[in-house]
Tab-separated table of C-alpha atoms and ligand atoms in Angstrom:
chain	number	residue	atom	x	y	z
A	1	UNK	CA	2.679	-31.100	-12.036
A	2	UNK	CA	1.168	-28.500	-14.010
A	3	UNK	CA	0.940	-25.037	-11.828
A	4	UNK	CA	-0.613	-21.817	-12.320
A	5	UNK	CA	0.439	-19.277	-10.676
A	6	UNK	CA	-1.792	-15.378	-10.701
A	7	UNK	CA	0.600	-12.688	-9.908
A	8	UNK	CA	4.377	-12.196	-9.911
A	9	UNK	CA	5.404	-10.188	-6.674
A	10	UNK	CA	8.162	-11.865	-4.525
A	11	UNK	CA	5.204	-14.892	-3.273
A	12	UNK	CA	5.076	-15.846	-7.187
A	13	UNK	CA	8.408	-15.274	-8.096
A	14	UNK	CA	9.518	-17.502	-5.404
A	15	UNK	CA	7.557	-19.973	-5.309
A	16	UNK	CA	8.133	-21.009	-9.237
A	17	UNK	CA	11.979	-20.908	-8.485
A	18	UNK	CA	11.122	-23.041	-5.756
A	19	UNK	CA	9.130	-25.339	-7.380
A	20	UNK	CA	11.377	-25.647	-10.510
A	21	UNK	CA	14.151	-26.071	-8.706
A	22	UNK	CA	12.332	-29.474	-7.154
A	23	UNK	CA	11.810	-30.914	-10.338
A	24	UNK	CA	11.832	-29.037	-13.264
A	25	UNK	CA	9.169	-31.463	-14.631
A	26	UNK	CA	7.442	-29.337	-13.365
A	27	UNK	CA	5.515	-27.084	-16.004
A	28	UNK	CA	4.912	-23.887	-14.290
A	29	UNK	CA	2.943	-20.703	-15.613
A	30	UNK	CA	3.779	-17.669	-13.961
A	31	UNK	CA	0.372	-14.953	-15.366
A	32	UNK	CA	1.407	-11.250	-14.377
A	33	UNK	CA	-0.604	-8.413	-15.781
A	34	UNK	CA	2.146	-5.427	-15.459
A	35	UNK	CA	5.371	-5.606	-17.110
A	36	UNK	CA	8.517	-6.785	-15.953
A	37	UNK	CA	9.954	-3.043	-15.169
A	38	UNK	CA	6.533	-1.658	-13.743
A	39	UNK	CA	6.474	-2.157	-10.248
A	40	UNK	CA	4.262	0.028	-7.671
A	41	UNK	CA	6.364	1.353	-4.686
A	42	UNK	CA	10.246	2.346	-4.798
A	43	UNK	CA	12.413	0.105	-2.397
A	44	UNK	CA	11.606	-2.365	0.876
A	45	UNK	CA	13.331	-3.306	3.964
A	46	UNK	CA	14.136	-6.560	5.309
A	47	UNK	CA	15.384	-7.637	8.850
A	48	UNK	CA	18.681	-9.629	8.152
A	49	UNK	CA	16.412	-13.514	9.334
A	50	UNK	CA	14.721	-13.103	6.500
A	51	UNK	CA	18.026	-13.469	4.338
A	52	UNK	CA	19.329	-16.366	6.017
A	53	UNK	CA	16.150	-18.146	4.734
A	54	UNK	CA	16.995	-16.639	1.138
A	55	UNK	CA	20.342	-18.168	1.516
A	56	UNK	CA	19.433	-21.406	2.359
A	57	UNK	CA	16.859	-21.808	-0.244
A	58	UNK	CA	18.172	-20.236	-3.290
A	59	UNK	CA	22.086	-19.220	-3.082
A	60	UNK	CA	21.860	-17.762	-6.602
A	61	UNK	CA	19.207	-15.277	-6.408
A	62	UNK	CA	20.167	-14.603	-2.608
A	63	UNK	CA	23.872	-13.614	-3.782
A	64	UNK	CA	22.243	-11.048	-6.053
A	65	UNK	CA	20.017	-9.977	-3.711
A	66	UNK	CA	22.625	-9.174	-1.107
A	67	UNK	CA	24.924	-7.312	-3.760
A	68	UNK	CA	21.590	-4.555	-4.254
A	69	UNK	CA	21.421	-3.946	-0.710
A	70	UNK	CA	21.782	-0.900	1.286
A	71	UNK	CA	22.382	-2.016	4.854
A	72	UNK	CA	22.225	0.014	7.974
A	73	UNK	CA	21.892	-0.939	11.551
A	74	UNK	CA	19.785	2.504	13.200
A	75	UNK	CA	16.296	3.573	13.681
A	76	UNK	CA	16.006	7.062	13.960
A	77	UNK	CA	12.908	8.708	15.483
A	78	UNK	CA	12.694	12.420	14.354
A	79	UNK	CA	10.339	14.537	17.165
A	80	UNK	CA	10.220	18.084	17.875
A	81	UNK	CA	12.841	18.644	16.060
A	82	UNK	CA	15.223	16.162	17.638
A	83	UNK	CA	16.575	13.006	15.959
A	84	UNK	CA	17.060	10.256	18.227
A	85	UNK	CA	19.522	6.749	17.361
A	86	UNK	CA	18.516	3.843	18.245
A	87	UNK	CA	21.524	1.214	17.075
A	88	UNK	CA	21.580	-2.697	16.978
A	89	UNK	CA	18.866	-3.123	14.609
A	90	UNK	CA	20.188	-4.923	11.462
A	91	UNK	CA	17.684	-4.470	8.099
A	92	UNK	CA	18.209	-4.417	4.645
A	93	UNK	CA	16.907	-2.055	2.110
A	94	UNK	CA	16.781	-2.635	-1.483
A	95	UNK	CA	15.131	-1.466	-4.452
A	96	UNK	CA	11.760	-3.406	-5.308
A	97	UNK	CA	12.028	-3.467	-9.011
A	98	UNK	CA	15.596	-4.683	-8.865
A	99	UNK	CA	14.070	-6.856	-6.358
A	100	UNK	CA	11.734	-8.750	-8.924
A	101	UNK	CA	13.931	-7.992	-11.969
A	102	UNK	CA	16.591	-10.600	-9.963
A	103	UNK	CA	13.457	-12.995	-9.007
A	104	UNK	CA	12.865	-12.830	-12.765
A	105	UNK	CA	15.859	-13.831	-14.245
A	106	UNK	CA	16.156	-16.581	-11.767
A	107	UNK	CA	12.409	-17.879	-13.352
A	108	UNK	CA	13.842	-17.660	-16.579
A	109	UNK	CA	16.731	-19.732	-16.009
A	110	UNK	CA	15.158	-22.663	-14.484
A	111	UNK	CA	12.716	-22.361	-17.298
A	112	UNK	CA	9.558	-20.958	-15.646
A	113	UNK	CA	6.899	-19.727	-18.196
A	114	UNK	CA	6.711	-16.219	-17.084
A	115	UNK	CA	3.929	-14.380	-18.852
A	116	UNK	CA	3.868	-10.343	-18.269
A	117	UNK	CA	1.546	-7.902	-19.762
A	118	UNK	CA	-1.298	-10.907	-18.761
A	119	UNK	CA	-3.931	-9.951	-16.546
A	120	UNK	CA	-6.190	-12.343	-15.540
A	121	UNK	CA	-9.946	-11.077	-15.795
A	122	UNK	CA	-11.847	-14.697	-14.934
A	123	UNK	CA	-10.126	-18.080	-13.509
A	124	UNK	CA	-12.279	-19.556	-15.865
A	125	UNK	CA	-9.961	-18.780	-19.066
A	126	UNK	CA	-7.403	-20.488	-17.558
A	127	UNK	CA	-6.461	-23.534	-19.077
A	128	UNK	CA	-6.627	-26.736	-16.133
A	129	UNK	CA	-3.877	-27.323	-13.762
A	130	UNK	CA	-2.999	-29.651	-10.657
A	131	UNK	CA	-2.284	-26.796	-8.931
A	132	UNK	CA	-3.587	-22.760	-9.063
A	133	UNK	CA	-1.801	-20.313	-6.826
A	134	UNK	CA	-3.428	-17.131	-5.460
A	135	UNK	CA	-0.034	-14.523	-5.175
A	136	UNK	CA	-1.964	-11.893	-6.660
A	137	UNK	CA	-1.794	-9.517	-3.818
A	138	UNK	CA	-3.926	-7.288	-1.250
A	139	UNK	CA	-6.885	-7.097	-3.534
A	140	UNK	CA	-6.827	-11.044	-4.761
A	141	UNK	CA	-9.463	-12.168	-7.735
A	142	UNK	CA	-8.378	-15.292	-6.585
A	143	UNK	CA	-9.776	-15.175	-3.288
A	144	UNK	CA	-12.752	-12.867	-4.288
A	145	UNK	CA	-13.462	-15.431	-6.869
A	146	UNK	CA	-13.541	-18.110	-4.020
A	147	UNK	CA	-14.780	-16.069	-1.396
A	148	UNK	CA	-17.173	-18.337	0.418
A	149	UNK	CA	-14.259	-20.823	0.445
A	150	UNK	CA	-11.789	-18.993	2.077
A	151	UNK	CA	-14.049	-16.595	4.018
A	152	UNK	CA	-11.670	-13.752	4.360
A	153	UNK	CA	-11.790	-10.666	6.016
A	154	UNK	CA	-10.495	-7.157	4.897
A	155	UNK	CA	-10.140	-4.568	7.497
A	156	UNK	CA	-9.377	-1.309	5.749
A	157	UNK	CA	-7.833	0.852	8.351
A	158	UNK	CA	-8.301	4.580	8.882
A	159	UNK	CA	-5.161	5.980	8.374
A	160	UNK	CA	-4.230	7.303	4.647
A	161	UNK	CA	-1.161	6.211	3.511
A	162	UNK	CA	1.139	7.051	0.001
A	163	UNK	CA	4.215	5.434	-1.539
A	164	UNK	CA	7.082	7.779	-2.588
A	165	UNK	CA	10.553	8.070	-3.051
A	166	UNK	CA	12.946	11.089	-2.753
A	167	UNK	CA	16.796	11.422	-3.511
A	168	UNK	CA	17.593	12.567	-0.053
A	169	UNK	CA	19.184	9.404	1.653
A	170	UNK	CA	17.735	8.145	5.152
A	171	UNK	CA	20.974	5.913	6.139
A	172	UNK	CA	18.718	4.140	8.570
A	173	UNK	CA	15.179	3.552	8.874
A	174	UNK	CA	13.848	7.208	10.085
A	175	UNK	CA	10.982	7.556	11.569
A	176	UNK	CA	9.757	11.469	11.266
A	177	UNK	CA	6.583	13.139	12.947
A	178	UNK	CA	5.604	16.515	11.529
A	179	UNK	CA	2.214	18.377	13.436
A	180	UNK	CA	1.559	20.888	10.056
A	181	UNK	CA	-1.695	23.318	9.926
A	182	UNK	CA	-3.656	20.232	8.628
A	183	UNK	CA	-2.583	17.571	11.699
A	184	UNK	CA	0.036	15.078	12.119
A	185	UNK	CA	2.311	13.517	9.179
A	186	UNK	CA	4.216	10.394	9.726
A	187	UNK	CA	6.970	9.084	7.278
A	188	UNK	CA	8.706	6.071	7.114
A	189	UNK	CA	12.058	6.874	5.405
A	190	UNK	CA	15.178	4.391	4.477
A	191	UNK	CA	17.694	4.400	1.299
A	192	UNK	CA	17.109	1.120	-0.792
A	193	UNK	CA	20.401	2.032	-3.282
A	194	UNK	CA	22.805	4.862	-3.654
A	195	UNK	CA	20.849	7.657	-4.725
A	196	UNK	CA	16.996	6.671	-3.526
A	197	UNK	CA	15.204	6.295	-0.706
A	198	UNK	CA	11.256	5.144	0.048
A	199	UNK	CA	9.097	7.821	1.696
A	200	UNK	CA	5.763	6.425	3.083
A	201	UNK	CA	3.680	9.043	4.311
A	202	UNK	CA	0.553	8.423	6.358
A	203	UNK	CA	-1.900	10.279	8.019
A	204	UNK	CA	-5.229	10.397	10.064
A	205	UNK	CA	-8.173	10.898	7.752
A	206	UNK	CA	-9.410	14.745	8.678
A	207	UNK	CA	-5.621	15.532	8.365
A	208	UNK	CA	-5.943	14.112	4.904
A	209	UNK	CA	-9.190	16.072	4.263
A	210	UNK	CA	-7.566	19.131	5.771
A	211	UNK	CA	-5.254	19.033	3.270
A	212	UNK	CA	-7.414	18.547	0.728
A	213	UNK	CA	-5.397	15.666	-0.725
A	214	UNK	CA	-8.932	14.170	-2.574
A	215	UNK	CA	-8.764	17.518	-4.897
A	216	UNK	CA	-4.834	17.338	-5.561
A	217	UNK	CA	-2.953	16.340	-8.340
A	218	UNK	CA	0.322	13.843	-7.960
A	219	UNK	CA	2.494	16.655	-8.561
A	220	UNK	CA	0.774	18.765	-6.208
A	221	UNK	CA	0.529	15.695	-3.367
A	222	UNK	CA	4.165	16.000	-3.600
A	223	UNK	CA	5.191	19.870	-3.540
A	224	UNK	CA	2.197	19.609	-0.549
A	225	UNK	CA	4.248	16.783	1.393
A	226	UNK	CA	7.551	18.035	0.284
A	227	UNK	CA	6.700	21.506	2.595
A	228	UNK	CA	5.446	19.268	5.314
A	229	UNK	CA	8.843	17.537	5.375
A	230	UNK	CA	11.050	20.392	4.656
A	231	UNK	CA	13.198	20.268	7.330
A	232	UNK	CA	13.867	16.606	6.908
A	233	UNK	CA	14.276	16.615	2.802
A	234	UNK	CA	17.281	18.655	2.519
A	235	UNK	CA	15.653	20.910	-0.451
A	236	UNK	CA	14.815	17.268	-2.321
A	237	UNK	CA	11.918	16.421	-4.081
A	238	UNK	CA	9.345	14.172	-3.204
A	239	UNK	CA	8.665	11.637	-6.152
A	240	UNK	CA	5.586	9.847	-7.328
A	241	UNK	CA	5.715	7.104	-10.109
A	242	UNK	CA	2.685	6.102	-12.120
A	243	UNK	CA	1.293	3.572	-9.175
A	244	UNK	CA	0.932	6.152	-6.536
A	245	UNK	CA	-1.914	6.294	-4.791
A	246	UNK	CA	-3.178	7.285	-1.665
A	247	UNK	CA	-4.852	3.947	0.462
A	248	UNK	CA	-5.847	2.969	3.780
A	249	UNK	CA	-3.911	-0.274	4.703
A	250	UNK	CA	-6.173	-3.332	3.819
A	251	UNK	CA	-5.637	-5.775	6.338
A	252	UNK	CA	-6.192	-9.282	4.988
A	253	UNK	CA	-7.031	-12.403	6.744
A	254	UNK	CA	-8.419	-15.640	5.307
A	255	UNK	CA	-9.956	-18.176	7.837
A	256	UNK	CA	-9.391	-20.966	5.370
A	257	UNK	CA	-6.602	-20.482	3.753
A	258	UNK	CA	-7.303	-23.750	0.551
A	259	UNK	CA	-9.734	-24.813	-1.496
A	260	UNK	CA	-9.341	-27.961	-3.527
A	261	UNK	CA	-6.628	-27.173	-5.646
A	262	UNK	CA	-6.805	-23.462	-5.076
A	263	UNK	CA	-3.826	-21.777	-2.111
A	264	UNK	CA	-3.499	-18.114	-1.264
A	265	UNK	CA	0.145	-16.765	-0.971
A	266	UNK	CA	1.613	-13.595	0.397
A	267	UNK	CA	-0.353	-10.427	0.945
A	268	UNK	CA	-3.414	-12.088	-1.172
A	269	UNK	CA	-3.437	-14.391	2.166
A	270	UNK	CA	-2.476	-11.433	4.631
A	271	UNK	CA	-1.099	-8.382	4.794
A	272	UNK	CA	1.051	-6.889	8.181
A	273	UNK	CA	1.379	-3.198	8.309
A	274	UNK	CA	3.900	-1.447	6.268
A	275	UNK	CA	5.940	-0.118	9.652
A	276	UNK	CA	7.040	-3.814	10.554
A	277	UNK	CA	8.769	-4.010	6.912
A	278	UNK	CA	7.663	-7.685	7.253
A	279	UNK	CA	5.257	-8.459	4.110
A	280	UNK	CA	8.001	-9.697	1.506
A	281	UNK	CA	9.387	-11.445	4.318
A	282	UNK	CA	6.092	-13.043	4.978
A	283	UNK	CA	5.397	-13.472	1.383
A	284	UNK	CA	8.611	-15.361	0.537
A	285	UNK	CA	8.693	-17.979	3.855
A	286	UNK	CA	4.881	-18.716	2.667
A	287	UNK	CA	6.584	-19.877	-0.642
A	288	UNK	CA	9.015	-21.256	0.964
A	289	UNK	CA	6.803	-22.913	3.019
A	290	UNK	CA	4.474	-24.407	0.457
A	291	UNK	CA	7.689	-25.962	-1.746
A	292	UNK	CA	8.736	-27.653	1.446
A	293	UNK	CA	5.285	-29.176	1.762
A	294	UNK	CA	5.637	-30.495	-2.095
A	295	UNK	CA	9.349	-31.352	-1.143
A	296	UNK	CA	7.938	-33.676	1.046
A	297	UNK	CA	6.339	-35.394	-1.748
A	298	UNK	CA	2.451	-34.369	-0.089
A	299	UNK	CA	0.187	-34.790	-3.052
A	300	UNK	CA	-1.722	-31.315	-3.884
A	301	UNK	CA	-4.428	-31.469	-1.104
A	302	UNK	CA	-2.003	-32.594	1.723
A	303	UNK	CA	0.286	-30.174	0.674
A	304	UNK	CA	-2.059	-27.599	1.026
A	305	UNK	CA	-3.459	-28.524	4.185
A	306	UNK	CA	0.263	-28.897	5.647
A	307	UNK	CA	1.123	-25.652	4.798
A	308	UNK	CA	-1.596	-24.415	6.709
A	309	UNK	CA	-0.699	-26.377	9.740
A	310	UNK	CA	2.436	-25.164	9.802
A	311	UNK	CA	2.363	-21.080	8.292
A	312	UNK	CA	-0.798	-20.406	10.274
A	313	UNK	CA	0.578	-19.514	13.241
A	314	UNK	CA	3.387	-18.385	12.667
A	315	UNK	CA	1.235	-15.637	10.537
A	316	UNK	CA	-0.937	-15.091	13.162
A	317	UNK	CA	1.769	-14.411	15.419
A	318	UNK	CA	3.060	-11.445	12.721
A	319	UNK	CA	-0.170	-10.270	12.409
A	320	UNK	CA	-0.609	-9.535	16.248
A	321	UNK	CA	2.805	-7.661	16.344
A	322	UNK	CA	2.282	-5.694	13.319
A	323	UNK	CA	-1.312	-5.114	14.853
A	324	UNK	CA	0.178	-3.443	17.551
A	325	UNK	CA	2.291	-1.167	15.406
A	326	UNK	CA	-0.193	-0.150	13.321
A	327	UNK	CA	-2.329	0.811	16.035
A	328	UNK	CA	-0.046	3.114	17.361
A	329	UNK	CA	0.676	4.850	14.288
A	330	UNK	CA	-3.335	5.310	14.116
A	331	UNK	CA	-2.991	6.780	17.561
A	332	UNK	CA	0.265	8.539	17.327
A	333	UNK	CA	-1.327	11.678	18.242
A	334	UNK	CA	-2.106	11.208	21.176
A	335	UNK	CA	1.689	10.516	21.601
A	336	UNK	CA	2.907	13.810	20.352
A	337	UNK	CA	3.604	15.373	23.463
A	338	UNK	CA	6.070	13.077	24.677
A	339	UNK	CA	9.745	13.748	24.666
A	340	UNK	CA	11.782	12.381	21.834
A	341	UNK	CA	13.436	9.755	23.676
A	342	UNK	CA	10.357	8.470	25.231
A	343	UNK	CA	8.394	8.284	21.866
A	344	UNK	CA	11.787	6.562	20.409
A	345	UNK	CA	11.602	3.804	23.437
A	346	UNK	CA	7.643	3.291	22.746
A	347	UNK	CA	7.865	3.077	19.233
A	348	UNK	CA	10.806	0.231	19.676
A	349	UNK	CA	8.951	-1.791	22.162
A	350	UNK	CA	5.491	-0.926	20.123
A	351	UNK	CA	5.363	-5.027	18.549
A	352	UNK	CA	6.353	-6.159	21.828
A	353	UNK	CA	8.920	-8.041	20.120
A	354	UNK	CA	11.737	-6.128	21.435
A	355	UNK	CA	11.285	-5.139	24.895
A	356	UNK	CA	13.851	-2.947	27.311
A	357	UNK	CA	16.661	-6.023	28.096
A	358	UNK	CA	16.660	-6.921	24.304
A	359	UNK	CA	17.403	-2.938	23.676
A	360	UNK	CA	19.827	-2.918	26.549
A	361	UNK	CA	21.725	-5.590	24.423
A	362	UNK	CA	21.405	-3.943	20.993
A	363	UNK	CA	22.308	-0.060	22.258
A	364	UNK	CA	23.214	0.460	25.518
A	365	UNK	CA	23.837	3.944	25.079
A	366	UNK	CA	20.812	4.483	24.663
A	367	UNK	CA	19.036	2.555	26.998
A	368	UNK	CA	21.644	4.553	29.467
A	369	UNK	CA	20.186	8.364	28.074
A	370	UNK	CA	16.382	6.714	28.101
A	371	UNK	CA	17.384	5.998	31.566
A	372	UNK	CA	18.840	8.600	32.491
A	373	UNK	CA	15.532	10.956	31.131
A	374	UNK	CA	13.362	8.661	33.588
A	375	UNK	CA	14.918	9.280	36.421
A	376	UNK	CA	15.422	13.243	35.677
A	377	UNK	CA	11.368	12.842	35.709
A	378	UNK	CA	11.107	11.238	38.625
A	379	UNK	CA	13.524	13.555	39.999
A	380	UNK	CA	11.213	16.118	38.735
A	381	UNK	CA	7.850	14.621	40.192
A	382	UNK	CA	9.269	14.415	43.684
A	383	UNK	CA	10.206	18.254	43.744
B	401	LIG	C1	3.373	1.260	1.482
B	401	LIG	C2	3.891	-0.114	1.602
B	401	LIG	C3	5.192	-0.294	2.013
B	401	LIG	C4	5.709	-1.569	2.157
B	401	LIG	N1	6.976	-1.694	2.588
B	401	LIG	C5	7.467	-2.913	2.771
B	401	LIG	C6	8.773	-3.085	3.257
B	401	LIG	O1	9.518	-2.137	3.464
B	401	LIG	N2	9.207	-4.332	3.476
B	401	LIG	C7	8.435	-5.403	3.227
B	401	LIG	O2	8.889	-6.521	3.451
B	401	LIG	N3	7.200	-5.294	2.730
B	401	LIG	C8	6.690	-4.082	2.530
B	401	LIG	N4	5.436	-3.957	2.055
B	401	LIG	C9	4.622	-5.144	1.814
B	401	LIG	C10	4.957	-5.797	0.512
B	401	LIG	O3	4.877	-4.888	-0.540
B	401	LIG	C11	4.014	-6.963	0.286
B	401	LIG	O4	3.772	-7.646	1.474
B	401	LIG	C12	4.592	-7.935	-0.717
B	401	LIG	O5	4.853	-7.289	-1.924
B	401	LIG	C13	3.641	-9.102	-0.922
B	401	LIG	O6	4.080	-9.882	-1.988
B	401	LIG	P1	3.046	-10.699	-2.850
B	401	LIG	O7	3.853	-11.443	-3.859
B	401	LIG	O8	2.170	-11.483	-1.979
B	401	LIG	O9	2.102	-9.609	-3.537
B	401	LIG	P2	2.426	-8.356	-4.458
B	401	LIG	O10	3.797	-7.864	-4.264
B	401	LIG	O11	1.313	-7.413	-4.259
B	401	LIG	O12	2.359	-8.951	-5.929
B	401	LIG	C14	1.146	-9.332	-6.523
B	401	LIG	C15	1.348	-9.323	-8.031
B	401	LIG	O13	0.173	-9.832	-8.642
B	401	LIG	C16	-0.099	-9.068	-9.798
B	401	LIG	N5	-1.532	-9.209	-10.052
B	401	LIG	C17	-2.559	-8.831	-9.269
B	401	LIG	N6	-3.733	-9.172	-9.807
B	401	LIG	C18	-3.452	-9.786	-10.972
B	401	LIG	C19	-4.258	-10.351	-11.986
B	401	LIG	N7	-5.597	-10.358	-11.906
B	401	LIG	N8	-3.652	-10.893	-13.060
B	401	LIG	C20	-2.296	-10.909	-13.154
B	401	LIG	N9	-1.477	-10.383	-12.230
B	401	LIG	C21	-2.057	-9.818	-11.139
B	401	LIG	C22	0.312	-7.662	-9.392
B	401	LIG	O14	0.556	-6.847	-10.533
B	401	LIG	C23	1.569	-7.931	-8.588
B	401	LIG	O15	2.719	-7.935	-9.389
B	401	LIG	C24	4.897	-2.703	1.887
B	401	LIG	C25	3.589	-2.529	1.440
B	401	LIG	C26	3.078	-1.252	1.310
B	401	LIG	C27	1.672	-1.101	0.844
């Protein structure tokens, strides 16, 4: 078969190895506009599913990928001051561009054409193929260019949110609130290697006009959010690379998700909010999905519509959960007077996908203190 593929995050990437390592018959052109060390965003978690699913597909790139990680079993929720553990829940954090850079070299090797530096301006320049894969992200030309097909839908939400990194290490994934002059910050702190961790920072829109952020430079986004987070940076820097930007979270959704020859993949298909750490994890089982479909010797439209079949709702599913989270974080002012412990619990059970028994299990000291605060507060009502 001769497949295009736009884009080479970790839908792309995997998908080709995938796909090669069916048949490398296959002739395979992987078209990626940046080059192979530009990458926007600094490192990304992963629960530990998503590497069993690595393992089983690709040993070789998931051996490589477990040696970059940073692992860590805590979520820390930092309110009023207060830090609050929640243990039990395993992720992964690793750095994005080492990330690709392994998902690279695995292309290579099984002898995927892998194009950088090659943006694609029109679908029409591209030479014919049996098969043309949409993994060029959020903000797709392959699903603007077949719009009508597809019919998708992109919600961009009101929160604003930016992409940094700092050399302060968050050994877990930390979860800070900060109420500053201009409103609330939120970041969404982990390490992804020994000396770096990610720092996503969002905020309500008037906070972010408060602060003025439309007349600031980089730098000066930084120093700003650096003073916000003072207490939590230990006198490090915030950093900005060249892709930094501030956004509101697009949230994707295609109602049909093929045309002819023509399948979405990853975030250019959907997108589920940043604080579930779920849209690699998403974007690689869609790959993984699709080679299955092929594996199962489906010529190209059966393949396609059998991946739909089966992903659908399984991304729906996601999409709900990381729904809920998101909407909370939109709210989360309205949850800033609660006590630490009580926005930790909420903020666990937010996807609904962990609820008290399944935190009872995971950290039972915890569950004891959270306890223990609810009935000092019903202790409290009654007097
Ligand atoms: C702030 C933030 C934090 C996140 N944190 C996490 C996290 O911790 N864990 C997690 O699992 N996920 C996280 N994600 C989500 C994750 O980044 C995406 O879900 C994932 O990268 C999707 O992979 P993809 O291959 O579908 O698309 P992308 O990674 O977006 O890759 C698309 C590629 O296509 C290329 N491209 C686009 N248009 C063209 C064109 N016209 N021609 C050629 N090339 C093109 C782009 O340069 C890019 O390399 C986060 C997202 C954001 C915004």
């Amino acid at each position: 078969m001769k497949i295009t593929i736009v884009g080479a995050g970790p839908s792309g990437l995997y998908f080709a190895i995938l796909m090669k390592k069916l048949d490398r018959a296959h002739e395979i052109t992987l078209l990626e506009r940046d080059a192979p060390n530009d990458t926007f965003g600094w490192g990304i978690v992963f629960s530990d599913q998503t590497f069993d699913y690595l393992k089983e597909n690709d040993i070789k790139s998931f051996n490589a990928i477990n040696r970059a990680c940073q692992r860590w079993d805590n979520v820390d929720v930092v309110h009023k001051d207060e830090k609050v553990t929640v243990r039990g829940n395993h992720f992964s954090g690793v750095s994005r561009l080492a990330f690709l850079n392994i998902l690279h070299k695995r292309c290579l090797e099984l002898g995927v054409d892998l194009k950088f530096n090659s943006n694609v301006a029109d679908l029409n320049e591209l030479p014919p193929c049996d098969l043309l894969v949409g993994a060029d992200g959020a903000n797709s030309l392959v699903r603007r260019t077949f719009k009508k097909a597809f019919d998708p839908t992109v919600d961009l939400r009101k929160n604003k949110y930016i992409w940094l990194g700092t050399h302060q290490l968050f050994h877990g994934l930390t979860l800070t609130f900060r109420e500053h002059e201009a409103g609330l910050f939120i970041a969404h702190s982990y390490k992804f290697d020994d000396s770096t961790s990610t720092f996503i920072v969002e905020c309500g829109d008037a906070t972010w006009r408060n602060a003025r952020f439309d007349w600031r430079s980089d730098p000066e986004t930084c120093e700003y959010l650096s003073e916000v987070f003072k207490k939590d940076l230990g006198g490090h820097a915030l950093l900005s690379n060249n892709f930094v930007r501030w956004l509101n979270f697009p949230l994707v959704k295609n109602k049909h998700w093929h045309h002819n020859n023509v399948v979405l993949l990853g975030d250019a298909l959907h997108t589920a909010h940043f604080s579930i750490g779920s849209g690699t994890k998403l974007a690689l089982e869609d790959a993984i999905a699709l080679a299955k479909c092929f594996k199962a010797r489906l010529d190209v439209p059966h393949a396609l519509a059998e991946f739909e079949r089966v992903r659908k709702p399984v991304v729906d599913e996601y999409q709900v959960a990381a729904n809920s989270s998101l909407v909370m974080f939109e709210n989360a002012e309205e949850m800033m007077h609660l006590e630490p412990i009580d926005l930790a619990y909420r903020l666990m059970t937010r996807s609904k996908k962990i609820d008290y028994e399944k935190l009872k299990k995971r950290d039972p000291e915890f569950i004891a203190a959270y306890d223990k605060w609810k009935s000092q507060q019903k202790g409290r009502k009654r007097k």
